[in-house]
Amino acid sequence: MPFEHTSPDDDLPLQRFDTPSHDYFADVQTIGSQDKDSDAASNVHTLSSASELSDYTSYFDDPNLDPTRTADFDDDSPYPEVRSAVANTDDPTIPVLTLRTWVLGVALSVLISGVNQFLFFRYPSVPIVSVAAQLISYPLGMLWALYMPRKQLFGVSLNPGPFSIKEHVLITIMAGVGSQSAYATDIIAVQRVYYNQRYGFSYQWFLVVSTQLIGFSAGGIARRFLVTPPSMIWPSTLVTCALFNTLHSQQYAGTGRLGGMSRERFFLYAFTASYLWYFFPGYLFQGLSYFSWVTWIWPENAGKSGYLGYRLCDSAWLGSYCAAVWAWLGWAAANILFGFIVFYSYSSLYGQFTNTWHSLYMPIQARGVFDNTLHPYNVTRILTPETTLDVEPFNHIAHYTYRRALLCHMDYRLLRSQVTCPHFLQGITMKFQMLATLVHTFLHFRKQIIHQSRRSLREEPDIHARLMSLYPQVPDWWYLVLFLAMFVLGVISIELWHTQMPVWAFVIALLIAFSYVIPCGMIQAITNQQVGLNVVTELVIGYALPGRPIATMLFKTFGYITMTQALTFTADFKLGHYMKIPPRIMFWCQIICTIIAGTTQLLVQAWMFDHVPDMCSDSQKDGFVCPSTQVFATASIIWGVVGPKLQFSAGHLYRSLLYFFVIGAIAPLIPWLLMKKWPNSFLRYINFPVIFNGTNLIPPATALNFIPWALVGFIFQFFVRRRYFAWWAKYNYVLSAALDAGLALSVITIFFALQYPLDGTIGANTVQNWWGNRVFQTNYDGRGIPVRQLAEGETFG
C-alpha cells in the first residue's frame, strides 16, 4: 500500500498516477511501527520541527540551508532543491526487480557500454550518457507492458503489469553504472600501442573488474555519511529524479501550487527546442561552438590566439563540460567562476604572455609532448627494453631537450592542468586543492563525521530516510567480501604479469583512495563538484617508484578510480534513496551490470585493435586516433619514466610549485576564522576546494564552457530561485533534464545520421565546407600556432 503524507500547506493533493488508487493513507511517522520485520523500523528518530533541524545542522556548516527558515519539515526535505525534484511518498508494493527489469537493464548495459567503448577511441567522441538510457528505456518498458503476454514462465511473470517508475529507475542505473569506458582499458591500450605489451584476456579482465568494483566497497561503507544524511543532497541526481517523476506523471507537494503548463508539456517543449537547436552549433554552423570572434577578425595574429574565446554569446554551454547547470547550486557556480577568473583568465594568460618557461614558443593548447624544436618527443630514446627509464641516455642525450618540453602537452592532467606550459599556472590549482579538501572537510564537517559515526543508521531525520527504513540495508559484511574478492583479483593482475608494481604500492594506492572518499564525497554531495586524485597518486608513485611507467598507470588507476567508483556507487545509491529502491536489489544490480559492462568493453576494444586499420594513429581515416590513450601514455612518460624528482626536487625547474601545498592547507582557514565573527555573511559560501578544482577540465573545456555556464547558473539558481520560487520549484529540474536529453539525442542523431555514414562524405562539398564550419579551424588559434615561431633548425629553452 502507498505511504503518503499530506502537506500541512496542502500545496497539491498527493496521489500516484502509475499505480491503482488506494483508500488507505498512512502518516509517514508511523511507518516504523507498521513494519516489525524491518531492522531499522523500531527506532526511527524524526525531526519534527525547524528547531530540531537546527540542532542537527549545527553539527556542520551547511551553505545549502537557509538559517532563517522556520517552517516545519517533518513531511518533506528541508532543502527546496530536493522538495522540487523528489516525491515525499512511497509505495512499497510497486514492482521493482522483474523479468522486464533484468532483460532491459542487462541489454542496455551491454549495448550502451559497447557503443561508448567503440566511440571512446574516436575524436571527437560522442558518448551515450545516462539520460539517453533513461529516455530509451522508457518507451521500451511501456511497449513491454502493452504487448508482452501476461503469462508466467517457470514461475516468473513475463508481464507484471504497468511499467513502474521503480523498474525504470533500476533499469537506468543498470544501464549507466558501467556505461562509460573503464579507466583501466586505457592502461591496456597504452601497453599495447606504446610499450608493445600484449597480455591475455585474463589479465585484462582481472584488472578492469578489480579497478571498477573495489571502490564500491568503500562507497558502501561510506553511505552513512554520504547517502542517508539529508544535507548530502547530490544535486546531479535531482535532475534525474525530476525526469523520472515527469515521465511517470508524478505529482507531489514539492512542485508547489503554481498553475499553468504541466511539467510534462513543458518538458516536451524544452526537449524539442534543445534537440532542434543543437543542429546549428553541432552541424550546420559549428563556428557557434567555437565563437572566438576576435581570432576571426585577425586570423593570422598568434597573439590573439591566446584569447581563447572569452565571449558571452555561445551555444556550447548546452553541452558544457560542467554540464547540468540547473543542478548546480548558485553559490557553488559562483565559487567556480571566481576560480576560473583567477587561475585561468589571469594566471594562465599572464604566464603565457610573460613567456614563463618559454611558453610563447609553444601553442597554448596542443596534444602531445614536444621537444625544444616543437616536434613530437621521441620517448624511446630514454627507455630500456623493460620499459623503464634508461638513466644513461636520459642524462647525456635527452635530459635537456625533455626537461624543456616537460610541461608542453595537452589533454593530460599534469597537476590537473591537461595543458601546455602557458596553462601550467592554472593547472597547479589542482595540486594545492588536495590539501584544501582535507582541511576544509575537517573545519566544516568534523562534527558531523563524528556524529554520524556514533549514531545508528536507524536514526535518520528526514522523510526519505524514514520511508527507506522499510527496506533492509546492505550488511557491511557484503562490502567486506566484495573488497576481499577484488583485492585478490588486483594482486593477481599485478603479480602474475610483469607490471613493475609491488603489492605494497597497491595497498598504498587503496589507502589514499579510501582516505579521500568521505571528504571528496561530501564536497561532491553538497556542491556537485568532484575532486580527482590522479595528481596526488602520480606524485606519490613518481617519487616511490621512479622510472616505471606501467606501475605509475596502475597506481594512479587504483588510487584515483577507486575513489571515483566509490562516489559513483554512492551517487547511484542516493538516487535509489530518493526514488525508494530497495538497497539490496540496488547492490546486486550494480555489481552484476558493472561486470557485464566491463567485459563488453574489453571485447569491443579487442575487436577494434584487431579489425580497425591504423588504430590509435594520427592518420586513422575514421578518427579513431585514441586521444585519451595518448593522454594516458603522456602521463606515464612524465610521471613514470621521468618522474617528479627530476621536475620538482631541489635544483630543478619547477621546485617552487611545491609551495602551493602550503597554500592549499592555509586557504580554507581564512574564511573559516572570519566566519567566527560574521557567521551569517557571504563567507559561509566560500569553498576553496571548489574554487581550486573548478577549472580542472580546462582544457578540453575553455572559456566558452565556463562563462555562459556560470551566467545561466547564476540567473536560474540565484535570481529566478529568489524572485520566482514557485516557477523554479516546478520547472527548474525539468528544464535541465529536457535540455540534457534533447542535446544527447541530437548529438547521437547528427553523428549516426549525418557524420558516420558514407565515411563522413555527406555534405562534404556543401555544408561541411562552408565558412561557418571552417573559420575556427583555419586560423592560428585553431591550428595551434605559437606566438613566437621557430625557424628551421632553431630551438628554444
CSV table of C-alpha atoms in Angstrom, one decimal, residues 424-569:
chain,number,residue,atom,x,y,z
A,424,PHE,CA,50.5,25.3,-16.1
A,425,LEU,CA,49.9,28.1,-13.7
A,426,GLN,CA,46.2,27.3,-13.9
A,427,GLY,CA,46.9,23.6,-13.5
A,428,ILE,CA,48.7,23.9,-10.2
A,429,THR,CA,45.3,24.7,-8.6
A,430,MET,CA,44.6,21.0,-8.6
A,431,LYS,CA,47.8,20.4,-6.8
A,432,PHE,CA,47.1,22.6,-3.8
A,433,GLN,CA,43.4,21.9,-3.6
A,434,MET,CA,44.2,18.4,-2.5
A,435,LEU,CA,45.2,19.6,1.0
A,436,ALA,CA,42.4,22.2,0.8
A,437,THR,CA,39.9,19.4,0.6
A,438,LEU,CA,41.1,17.7,3.7
A,439,VAL,CA,41.4,21.0,5.7
A,440,HIS,CA,38.0,22.2,4.5
A,441,THR,CA,36.4,18.9,5.5
A,442,PHE,CA,38.0,18.9,8.9
A,443,LEU,CA,37.0,22.5,9.6
A,444,HIS,CA,33.4,22.3,8.4
A,445,PHE,CA,32.4,18.7,8.7
A,446,ARG,CA,34.4,17.1,11.5
A,447,LYS,CA,31.5,17.3,14.0
A,448,GLN,CA,29.1,15.8,11.5
A,449,ILE,CA,31.5,12.9,10.7
A,450,ILE,CA,32.0,12.2,14.4
A,451,HIS,CA,28.2,12.4,14.9
A,452,GLN,CA,27.4,10.1,12.0
A,453,SER,CA,30.0,7.6,13.1
A,454,ARG,CA,28.4,7.4,16.5
A,455,ARG,CA,24.8,7.3,15.5
A,456,SER,CA,22.9,4.3,14.1
A,457,LEU,CA,21.5,4.2,10.6
A,458,ARG,CA,18.1,3.8,12.3
A,459,GLU,CA,18.2,7.5,13.3
A,460,GLU,CA,17.9,9.4,10.1
A,461,PRO,CA,15.9,12.6,10.3
A,462,ASP,CA,14.2,13.3,7.1
A,463,ILE,CA,11.2,11.9,5.3
A,464,HIS,CA,13.2,10.0,2.7
A,465,ALA,CA,15.3,8.1,5.3
A,466,ARG,CA,12.1,7.2,7.2
A,467,LEU,CA,10.5,5.9,4.1
A,468,MET,CA,13.6,3.9,3.3
A,469,SER,CA,13.6,2.4,6.7
A,470,LEU,CA,11.1,-0.2,5.4
A,471,TYR,CA,13.8,-1.8,3.3
A,472,PRO,CA,16.6,-3.9,4.8
A,473,GLN,CA,20.0,-2.2,4.4
A,474,VAL,CA,23.0,-3.9,2.7
A,475,PRO,CA,25.0,-5.6,5.5
A,476,ASP,CA,28.6,-4.3,6.0
A,477,TRP,CA,30.0,-7.8,5.5
A,478,TRP,CA,28.7,-7.9,1.9
A,479,TYR,CA,31.0,-4.9,1.2
A,480,LEU,CA,33.9,-6.6,3.1
A,481,VAL,CA,33.5,-9.8,1.0
A,482,LEU,CA,33.4,-7.6,-2.2
A,483,PHE,CA,36.6,-5.8,-1.1
A,484,LEU,CA,38.5,-9.0,-0.3
A,485,ALA,CA,37.5,-10.6,-3.7
A,486,MET,CA,38.5,-7.6,-5.7
A,487,PHE,CA,41.7,-7.2,-3.7
A,488,VAL,CA,42.7,-10.7,-4.6
A,489,LEU,CA,42.0,-10.0,-8.3
A,490,GLY,CA,44.0,-6.9,-8.1
A,491,VAL,CA,47.0,-8.7,-6.6
A,492,ILE,CA,46.8,-11.4,-9.2
A,493,SER,CA,46.8,-8.9,-12.0
A,494,ILE,CA,49.9,-7.1,-10.8
A,495,GLU,CA,51.8,-10.2,-9.6
A,496,LEU,CA,51.3,-12.8,-12.3
A,497,TRP,CA,52.2,-10.4,-15.1
A,498,HIS,CA,55.1,-8.1,-15.5
A,499,THR,CA,53.7,-4.8,-14.2
A,500,GLN,CA,56.6,-3.3,-12.2
A,501,MET,CA,54.2,-2.7,-9.3
A,502,PRO,CA,54.7,-4.4,-5.9
A,503,VAL,CA,51.8,-5.3,-3.6
A,504,TRP,CA,52.8,-2.7,-1.1
A,505,ALA,CA,52.3,0.0,-3.7
A,506,PHE,CA,48.8,-1.4,-4.4
A,507,VAL,CA,47.9,-1.2,-0.7
A,508,ILE,CA,49.1,2.5,-0.5
A,509,ALA,CA,47.1,3.4,-3.6
A,510,LEU,CA,43.9,2.0,-1.9
A,511,LEU,CA,44.7,3.8,1.4
A,512,ILE,CA,45.0,7.1,-0.5
A,513,ALA,CA,41.7,6.4,-2.3
A,514,PHE,CA,39.8,5.4,0.9
A,515,SER,CA,41.1,8.3,2.9
A,516,TYR,CA,39.6,10.7,0.4
A,517,VAL,CA,36.2,9.1,-0.2
A,518,ILE,CA,34.4,10.9,2.6
A,519,PRO,CA,36.0,14.3,2.2
A,520,CYS,CA,35.6,14.3,-1.6
A,521,GLY,CA,32.2,12.7,-1.3
A,522,MET,CA,30.9,15.5,0.9
A,523,ILE,CA,32.3,18.1,-1.4
A,524,GLN,CA,30.5,16.5,-4.4
A,525,ALA,CA,27.3,15.8,-2.5
A,526,ILE,CA,27.0,19.4,-1.5
A,527,THR,CA,28.5,21.3,-4.4
A,528,ASN,CA,28.2,18.8,-7.4
A,529,GLN,CA,32.0,19.2,-7.9
A,530,GLN,CA,34.1,16.1,-7.8
A,531,VAL,CA,37.8,16.3,-6.8
A,532,GLY,CA,40.1,13.9,-8.6
A,533,LEU,CA,43.1,12.1,-7.1
A,534,ASN,CA,45.1,11.4,-10.3
A,535,VAL,CA,47.7,14.1,-9.5
A,536,VAL,CA,48.4,13.1,-5.9
A,537,THR,CA,48.6,9.4,-6.8
A,538,GLU,CA,51.0,10.2,-9.7
A,539,LEU,CA,53.1,12.3,-7.4
A,540,VAL,CA,53.4,9.6,-4.8
A,541,ILE,CA,54.2,6.8,-7.1
A,542,GLY,CA,56.6,9.0,-9.1
A,543,TYR,CA,58.7,9.5,-6.0
A,544,ALA,CA,58.3,6.0,-4.7
A,545,LEU,CA,59.0,4.1,-7.9
A,546,PRO,CA,60.6,6.4,-10.5
A,547,GLY,CA,61.2,5.1,-14.0
A,548,ARG,CA,58.3,2.7,-14.0
A,549,PRO,CA,55.6,3.8,-16.4
A,550,ILE,CA,53.4,0.7,-16.1
A,551,ALA,CA,53.4,0.8,-12.3
A,552,THR,CA,52.6,4.5,-12.5
A,553,MET,CA,49.5,3.9,-14.6
A,554,LEU,CA,48.3,1.0,-12.3
A,555,PHE,CA,48.9,3.0,-9.1
A,556,LYS,CA,47.1,6.0,-10.5
A,557,THR,CA,44.2,3.9,-11.5
A,558,PHE,CA,43.8,2.0,-8.2
A,559,GLY,CA,44.2,5.3,-6.3
A,560,TYR,CA,42.1,7.6,-8.5
A,561,ILE,CA,39.4,5.3,-9.9
A,562,THR,CA,38.8,3.5,-6.6
A,563,MET,CA,37.6,6.8,-5.1
A,564,THR,CA,35.7,7.8,-8.3
A,565,GLN,CA,33.9,4.5,-8.4
A,566,ALA,CA,33.1,4.7,-4.7
A,567,LEU,CA,31.4,8.1,-5.4
A,568,THR,CA,29.6,6.7,-8.5
A,569,PHE,CA,28.3,3.9,-6.4
